[in-house]
Tab-separated table of C-alpha atoms in Angstrom:
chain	number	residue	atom	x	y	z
A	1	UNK	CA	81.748	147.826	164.206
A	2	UNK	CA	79.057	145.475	166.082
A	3	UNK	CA	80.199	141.651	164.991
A	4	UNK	CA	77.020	139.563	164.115
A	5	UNK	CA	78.580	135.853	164.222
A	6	UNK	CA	82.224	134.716	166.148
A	7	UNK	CA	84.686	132.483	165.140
A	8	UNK	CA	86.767	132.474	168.357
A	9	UNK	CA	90.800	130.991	168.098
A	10	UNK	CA	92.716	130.813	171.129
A	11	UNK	CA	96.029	132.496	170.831
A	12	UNK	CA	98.745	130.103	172.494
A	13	UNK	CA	101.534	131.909	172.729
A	14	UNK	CA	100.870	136.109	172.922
A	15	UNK	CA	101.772	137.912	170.361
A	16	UNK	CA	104.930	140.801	170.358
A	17	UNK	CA	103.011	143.089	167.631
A	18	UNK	CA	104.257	146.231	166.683
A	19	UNK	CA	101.521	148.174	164.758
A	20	UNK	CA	103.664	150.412	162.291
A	21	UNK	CA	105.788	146.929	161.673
A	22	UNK	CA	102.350	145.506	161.680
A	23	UNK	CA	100.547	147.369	159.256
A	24	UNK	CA	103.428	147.224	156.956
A	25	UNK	CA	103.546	142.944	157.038
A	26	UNK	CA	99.980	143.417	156.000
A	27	UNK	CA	100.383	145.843	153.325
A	28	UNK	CA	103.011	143.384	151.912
A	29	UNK	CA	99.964	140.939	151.151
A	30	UNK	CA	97.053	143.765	150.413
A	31	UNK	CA	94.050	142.931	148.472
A	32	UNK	CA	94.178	143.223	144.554
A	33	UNK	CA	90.999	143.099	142.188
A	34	UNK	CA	90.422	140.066	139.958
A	35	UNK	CA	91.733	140.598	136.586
A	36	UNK	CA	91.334	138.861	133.261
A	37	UNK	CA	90.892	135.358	134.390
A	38	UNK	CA	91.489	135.463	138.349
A	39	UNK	CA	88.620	133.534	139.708
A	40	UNK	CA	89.405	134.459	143.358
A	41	UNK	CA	91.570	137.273	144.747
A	42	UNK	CA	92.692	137.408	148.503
A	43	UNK	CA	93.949	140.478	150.563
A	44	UNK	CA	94.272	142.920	153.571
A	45	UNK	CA	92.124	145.724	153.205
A	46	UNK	CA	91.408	148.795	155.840
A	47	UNK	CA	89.874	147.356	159.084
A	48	UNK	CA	88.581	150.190	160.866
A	49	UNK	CA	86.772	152.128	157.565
A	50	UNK	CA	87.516	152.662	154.048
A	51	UNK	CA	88.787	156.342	154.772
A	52	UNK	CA	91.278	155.103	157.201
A	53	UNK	CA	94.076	153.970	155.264
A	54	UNK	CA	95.936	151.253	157.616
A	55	UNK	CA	96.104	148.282	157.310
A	56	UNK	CA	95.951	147.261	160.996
A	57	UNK	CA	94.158	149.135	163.647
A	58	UNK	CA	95.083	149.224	167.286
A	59	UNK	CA	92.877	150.281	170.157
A	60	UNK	CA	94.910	149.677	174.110
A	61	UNK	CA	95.565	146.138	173.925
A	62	UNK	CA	93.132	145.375	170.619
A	63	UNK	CA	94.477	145.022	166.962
A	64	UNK	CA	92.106	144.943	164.208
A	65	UNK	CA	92.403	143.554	161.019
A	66	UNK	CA	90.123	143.026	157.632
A	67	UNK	CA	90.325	140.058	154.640
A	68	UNK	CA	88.897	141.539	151.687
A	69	UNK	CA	87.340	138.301	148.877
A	70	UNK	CA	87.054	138.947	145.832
A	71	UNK	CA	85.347	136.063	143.688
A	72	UNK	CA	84.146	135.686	139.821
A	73	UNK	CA	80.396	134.999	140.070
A	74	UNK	CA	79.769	132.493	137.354
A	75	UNK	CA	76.061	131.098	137.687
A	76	UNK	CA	75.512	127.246	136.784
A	77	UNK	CA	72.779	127.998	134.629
A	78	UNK	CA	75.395	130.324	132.431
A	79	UNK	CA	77.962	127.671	132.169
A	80	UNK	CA	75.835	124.975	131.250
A	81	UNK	CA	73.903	127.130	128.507
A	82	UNK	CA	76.939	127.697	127.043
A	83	UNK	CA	78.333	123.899	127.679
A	84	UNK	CA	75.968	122.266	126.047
A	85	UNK	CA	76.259	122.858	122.515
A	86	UNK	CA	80.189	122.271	122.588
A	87	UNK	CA	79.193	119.028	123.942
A	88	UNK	CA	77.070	118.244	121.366
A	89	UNK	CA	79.263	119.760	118.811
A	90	UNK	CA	81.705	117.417	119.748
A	91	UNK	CA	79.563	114.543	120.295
A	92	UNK	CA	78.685	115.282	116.762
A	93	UNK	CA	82.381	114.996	115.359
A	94	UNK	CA	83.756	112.128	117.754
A	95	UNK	CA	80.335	110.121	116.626
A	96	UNK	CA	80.244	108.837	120.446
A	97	UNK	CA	79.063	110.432	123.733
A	98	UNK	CA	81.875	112.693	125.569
A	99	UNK	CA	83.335	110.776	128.964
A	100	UNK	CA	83.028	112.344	132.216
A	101	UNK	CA	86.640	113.546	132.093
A	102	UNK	CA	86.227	115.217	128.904
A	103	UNK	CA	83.317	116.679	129.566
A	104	UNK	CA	85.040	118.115	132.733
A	105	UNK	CA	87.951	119.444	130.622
A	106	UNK	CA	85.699	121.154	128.394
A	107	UNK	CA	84.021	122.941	131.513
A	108	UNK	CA	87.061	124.204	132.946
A	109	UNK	CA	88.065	125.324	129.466
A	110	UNK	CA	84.927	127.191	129.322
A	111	UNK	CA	84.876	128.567	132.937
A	112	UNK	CA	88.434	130.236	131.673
A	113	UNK	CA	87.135	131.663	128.521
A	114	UNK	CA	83.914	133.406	130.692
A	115	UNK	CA	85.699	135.094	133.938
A	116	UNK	CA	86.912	137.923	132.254
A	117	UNK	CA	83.129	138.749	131.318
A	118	UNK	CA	82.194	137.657	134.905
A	119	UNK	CA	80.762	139.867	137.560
A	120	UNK	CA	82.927	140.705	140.938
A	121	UNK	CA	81.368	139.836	144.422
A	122	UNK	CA	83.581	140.916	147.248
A	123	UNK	CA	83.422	140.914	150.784
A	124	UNK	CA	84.708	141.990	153.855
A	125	UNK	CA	86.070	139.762	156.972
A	126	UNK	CA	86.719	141.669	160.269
A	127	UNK	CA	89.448	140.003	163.030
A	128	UNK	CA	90.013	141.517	166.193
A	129	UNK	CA	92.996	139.962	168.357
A	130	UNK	CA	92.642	140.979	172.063
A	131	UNK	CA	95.941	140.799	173.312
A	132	UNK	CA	94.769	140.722	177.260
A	133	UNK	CA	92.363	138.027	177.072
A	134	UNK	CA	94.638	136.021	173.871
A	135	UNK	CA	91.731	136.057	171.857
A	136	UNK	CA	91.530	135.951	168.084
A	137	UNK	CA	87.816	136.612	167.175
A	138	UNK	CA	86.882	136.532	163.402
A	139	UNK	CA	83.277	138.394	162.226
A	140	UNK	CA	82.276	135.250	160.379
A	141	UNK	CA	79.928	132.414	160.762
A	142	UNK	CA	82.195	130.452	157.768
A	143	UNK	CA	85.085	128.274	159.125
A	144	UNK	CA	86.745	128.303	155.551
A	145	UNK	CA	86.460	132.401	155.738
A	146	UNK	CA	88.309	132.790	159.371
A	147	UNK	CA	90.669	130.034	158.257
A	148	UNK	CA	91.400	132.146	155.036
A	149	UNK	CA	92.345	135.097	157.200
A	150	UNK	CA	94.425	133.513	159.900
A	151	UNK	CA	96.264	131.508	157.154
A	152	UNK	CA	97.252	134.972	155.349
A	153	UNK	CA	97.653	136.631	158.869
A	154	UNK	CA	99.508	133.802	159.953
A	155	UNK	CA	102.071	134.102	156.316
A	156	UNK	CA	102.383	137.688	156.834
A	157	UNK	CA	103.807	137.331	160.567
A	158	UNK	CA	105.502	134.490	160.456
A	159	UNK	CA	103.390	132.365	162.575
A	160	UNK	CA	100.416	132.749	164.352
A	161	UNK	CA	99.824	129.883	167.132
A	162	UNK	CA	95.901	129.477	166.829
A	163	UNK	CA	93.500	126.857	168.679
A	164	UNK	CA	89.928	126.406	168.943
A	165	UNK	CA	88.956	128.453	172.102
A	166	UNK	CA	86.943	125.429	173.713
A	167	UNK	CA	86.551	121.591	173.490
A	168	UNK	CA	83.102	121.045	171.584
A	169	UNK	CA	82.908	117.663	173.261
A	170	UNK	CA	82.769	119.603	176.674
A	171	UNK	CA	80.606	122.074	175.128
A	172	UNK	CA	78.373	119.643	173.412
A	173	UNK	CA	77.724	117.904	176.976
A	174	UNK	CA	77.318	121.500	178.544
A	175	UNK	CA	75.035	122.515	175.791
A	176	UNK	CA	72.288	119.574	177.104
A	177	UNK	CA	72.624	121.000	180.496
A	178	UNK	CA	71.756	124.369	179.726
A	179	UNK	CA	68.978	123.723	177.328
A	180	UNK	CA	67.342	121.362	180.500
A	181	UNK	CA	67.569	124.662	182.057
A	182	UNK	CA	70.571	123.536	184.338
A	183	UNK	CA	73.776	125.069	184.981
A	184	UNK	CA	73.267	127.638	182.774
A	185	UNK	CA	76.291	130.290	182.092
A	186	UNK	CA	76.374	133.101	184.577
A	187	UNK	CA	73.312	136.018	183.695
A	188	UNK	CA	72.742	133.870	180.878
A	189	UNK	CA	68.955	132.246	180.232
A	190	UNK	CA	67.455	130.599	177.829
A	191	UNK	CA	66.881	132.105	174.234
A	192	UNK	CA	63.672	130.850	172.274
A	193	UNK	CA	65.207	128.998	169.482
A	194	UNK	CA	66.999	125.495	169.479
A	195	UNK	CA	68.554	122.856	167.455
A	196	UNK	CA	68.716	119.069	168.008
A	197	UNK	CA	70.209	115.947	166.400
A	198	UNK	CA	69.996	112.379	166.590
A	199	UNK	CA	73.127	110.666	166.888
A	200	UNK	CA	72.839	107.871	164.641
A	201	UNK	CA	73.070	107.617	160.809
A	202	UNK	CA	70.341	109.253	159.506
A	203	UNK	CA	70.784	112.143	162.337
A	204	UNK	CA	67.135	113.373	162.596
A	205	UNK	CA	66.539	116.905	163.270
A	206	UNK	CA	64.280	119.042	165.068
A	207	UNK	CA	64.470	122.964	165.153
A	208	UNK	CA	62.353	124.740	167.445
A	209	UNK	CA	62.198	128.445	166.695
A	210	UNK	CA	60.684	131.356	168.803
A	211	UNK	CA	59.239	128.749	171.491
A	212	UNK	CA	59.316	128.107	174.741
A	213	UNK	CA	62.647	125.777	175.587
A	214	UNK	CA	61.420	124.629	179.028
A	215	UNK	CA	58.050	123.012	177.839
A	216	UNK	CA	58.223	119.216	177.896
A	217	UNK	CA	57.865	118.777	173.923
A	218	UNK	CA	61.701	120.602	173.544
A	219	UNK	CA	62.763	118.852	176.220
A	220	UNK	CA	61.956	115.431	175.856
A	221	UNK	CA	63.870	115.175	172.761
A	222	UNK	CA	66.586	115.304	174.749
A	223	UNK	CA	66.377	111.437	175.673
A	224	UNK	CA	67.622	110.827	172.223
A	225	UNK	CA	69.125	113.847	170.873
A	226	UNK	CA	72.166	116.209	171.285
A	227	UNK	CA	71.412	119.704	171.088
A	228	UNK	CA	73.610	121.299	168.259
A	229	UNK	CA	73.017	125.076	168.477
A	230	UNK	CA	71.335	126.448	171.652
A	231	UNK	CA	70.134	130.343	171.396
A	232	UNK	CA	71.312	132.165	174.937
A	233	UNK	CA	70.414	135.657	176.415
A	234	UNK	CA	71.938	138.299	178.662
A	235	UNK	CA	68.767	140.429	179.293
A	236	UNK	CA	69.001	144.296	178.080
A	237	UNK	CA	72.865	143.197	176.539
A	238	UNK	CA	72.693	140.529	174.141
A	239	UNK	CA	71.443	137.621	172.907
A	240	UNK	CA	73.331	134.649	170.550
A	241	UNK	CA	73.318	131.175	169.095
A	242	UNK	CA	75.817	128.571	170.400
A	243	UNK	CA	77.168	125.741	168.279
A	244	UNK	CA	78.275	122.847	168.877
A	245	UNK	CA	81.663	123.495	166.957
A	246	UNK	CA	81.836	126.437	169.497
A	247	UNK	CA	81.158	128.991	166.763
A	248	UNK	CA	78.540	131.983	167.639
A	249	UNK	CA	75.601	132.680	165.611
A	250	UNK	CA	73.167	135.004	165.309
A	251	UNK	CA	74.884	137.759	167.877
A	252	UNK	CA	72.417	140.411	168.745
A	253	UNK	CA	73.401	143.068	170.813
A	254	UNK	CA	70.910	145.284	172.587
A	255	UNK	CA	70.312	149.093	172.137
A	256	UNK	CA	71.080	149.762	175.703
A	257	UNK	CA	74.609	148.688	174.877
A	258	UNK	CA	74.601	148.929	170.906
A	259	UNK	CA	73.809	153.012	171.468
A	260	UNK	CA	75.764	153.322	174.505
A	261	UNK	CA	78.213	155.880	172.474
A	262	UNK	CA	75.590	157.880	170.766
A	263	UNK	CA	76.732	161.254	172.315
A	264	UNK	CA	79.518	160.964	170.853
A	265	UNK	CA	78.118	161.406	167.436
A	266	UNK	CA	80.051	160.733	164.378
A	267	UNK	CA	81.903	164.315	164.107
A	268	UNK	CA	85.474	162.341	164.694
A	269	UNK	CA	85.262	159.063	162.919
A	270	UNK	CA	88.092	157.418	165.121
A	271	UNK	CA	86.835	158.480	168.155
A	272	UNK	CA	83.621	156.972	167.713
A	273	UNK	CA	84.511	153.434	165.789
A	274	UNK	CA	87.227	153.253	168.646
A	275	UNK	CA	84.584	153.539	171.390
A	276	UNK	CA	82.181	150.994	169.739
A	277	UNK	CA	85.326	148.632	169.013
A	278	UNK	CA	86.090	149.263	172.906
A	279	UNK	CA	82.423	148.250	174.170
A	280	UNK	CA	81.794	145.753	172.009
A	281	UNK	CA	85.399	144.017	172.474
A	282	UNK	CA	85.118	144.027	176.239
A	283	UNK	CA	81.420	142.794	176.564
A	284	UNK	CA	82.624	139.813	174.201
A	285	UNK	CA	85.720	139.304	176.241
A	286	UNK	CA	83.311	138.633	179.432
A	287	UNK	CA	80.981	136.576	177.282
A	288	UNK	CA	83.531	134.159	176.050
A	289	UNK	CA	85.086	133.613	179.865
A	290	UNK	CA	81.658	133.174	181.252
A	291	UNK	CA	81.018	130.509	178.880
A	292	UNK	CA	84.039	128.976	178.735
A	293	UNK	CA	84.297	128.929	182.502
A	294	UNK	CA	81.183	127.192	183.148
A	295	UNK	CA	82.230	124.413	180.392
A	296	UNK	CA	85.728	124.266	182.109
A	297	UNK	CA	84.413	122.255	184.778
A	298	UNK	CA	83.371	119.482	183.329
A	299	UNK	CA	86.963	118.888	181.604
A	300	UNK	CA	88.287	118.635	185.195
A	301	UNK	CA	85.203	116.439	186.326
């Protein structure tokens, strides 16, 4: 269980979670396959492995959870084969060309009449809330996705007091510091690869990728630009992408630490998904208040 992008929530008020009560809230709202015309089917599924049959997973002070998305995959080019010769059908009968509206009516009618012949794509959201640090990390670069599970999460508890985990204005203003090389997050340096964006209407961009931050072509862009997603590395541990929005891209974590558990082998499943959860939920846990601690600063400025 290595997470490749964050979507980070700070938790405001900790949460009293029992697991067995836990994992039966969840199981209240479990994921169901799409049938007949569902386009879209939401639900808990097994967090720590499809073998392991709970619902909610919990590791010393970690709980782990899972979204499962189901969705109807119905390509444009299938609809609109299929729409156009009602359309002209009825063009044909009316003696006039079909409104917007109707035309819209006649796709949705359509769409209906296709999802049961649809194919399923589903996938699989990972959560971990870490109890100590009041973090509630989500395994996805989407907002809509970690929104998705914190709204069912949040249904099946009762309430579930979320906030973004930094100010992106203080971030945004950090993230020109540390991309001039400057202030830089503690055993953090700079990454190769770097997003900027004008601040006016037509918000030019310029992406540098696998190049040298410090030369003076990145960084005089940043007279008239605000950098938007800045990559960062801990040498031999990991290297990521930080947005502006505060989300985490692109998380890359070394084999020093990625294989640190390899003698453990995979004889007892548990044992060793609980050790990876364990390493990789603590080194993230350090991440997050090394970042957020040298943005901090500037909010009491």
């Amino acid at each position: 269980m290595w997470f490749k992008n964050l979507r980070v929530y700070q938790i405001t008020e900790p949460l009293n979670l029992n697991i067995d009560k836990l994992d039966t809230a969840l199981a209240e709202h479990k994921f169901t396959p799409c049938m007949g015309q569902d386009a879209l089917k939401l639900g808990f599924t097994f967090p720590l492995h499809p073998s392991i049959k709970s619902y909610a997973h919990q590791l010393e002070h970690l709980f782990v959870f899972a979204l499962k998305r189901q969705e109807k995959v119905l390509p444009a080019a299938v609809i609109n084969e299929e729409l156009q010769p009602k359309i002209d059908t009825l063009e044909a009968e009316k003696g006039r060309p079909l409104g917007r509206k109707e035309k819209q009516a006649l796709k949705e009618e359509l769409i209906q009449t296709l999802l049961p012949r649809a194919f399923s794509r589903s996938t699989v959201t990972q959560a971990i809330y870490d109890a100590k640090n009041n973090w509630f990390i989500v395994n996805t670069s989407s907002a809509s996705r970690a929104e998705d599970l914190l709204a069912l999460l949040r249904k099946a508890l009762g309430s579930l007091p979320a906030v973004p985990w930094i100010d992106s204005n203080q971030l945004s203003q950090s993230m020109q510091q540390w991309l001039s090389n400057q202030a830089l997050p503690a055993g953090f340096s700079l990454g190769h690869d770097a997003e900027l964006k004008a601040p006016d209407e037509e918000g030019a961009k310029v992406r540098f990728s696998n190049h040298l931050l410090t030369t003076d072509e990145v960084q005089s862009h940043l007279e008239d630009k605000l950098v938007t997603k800045l990559e960062l590395v801990q040498p031999e541990l990991l290297s990521l992408m930080i947005c502006e929005d505060g989300s985490i891209k692109k998380l890359q974590f070394e084999e020093l630490l990625a294989n640190k558990n390899d003698e453990l082998g995979w004889e007892d499943l548990i044992l060793r998904l609980d050790a990876d959860l364990l390493v990789m939920a603590n080194e993230l846990a350090q991440v997050l208040h090394v970042i957020k601690d040298q943005v901090q600063p500037l909010v009491k400025a």
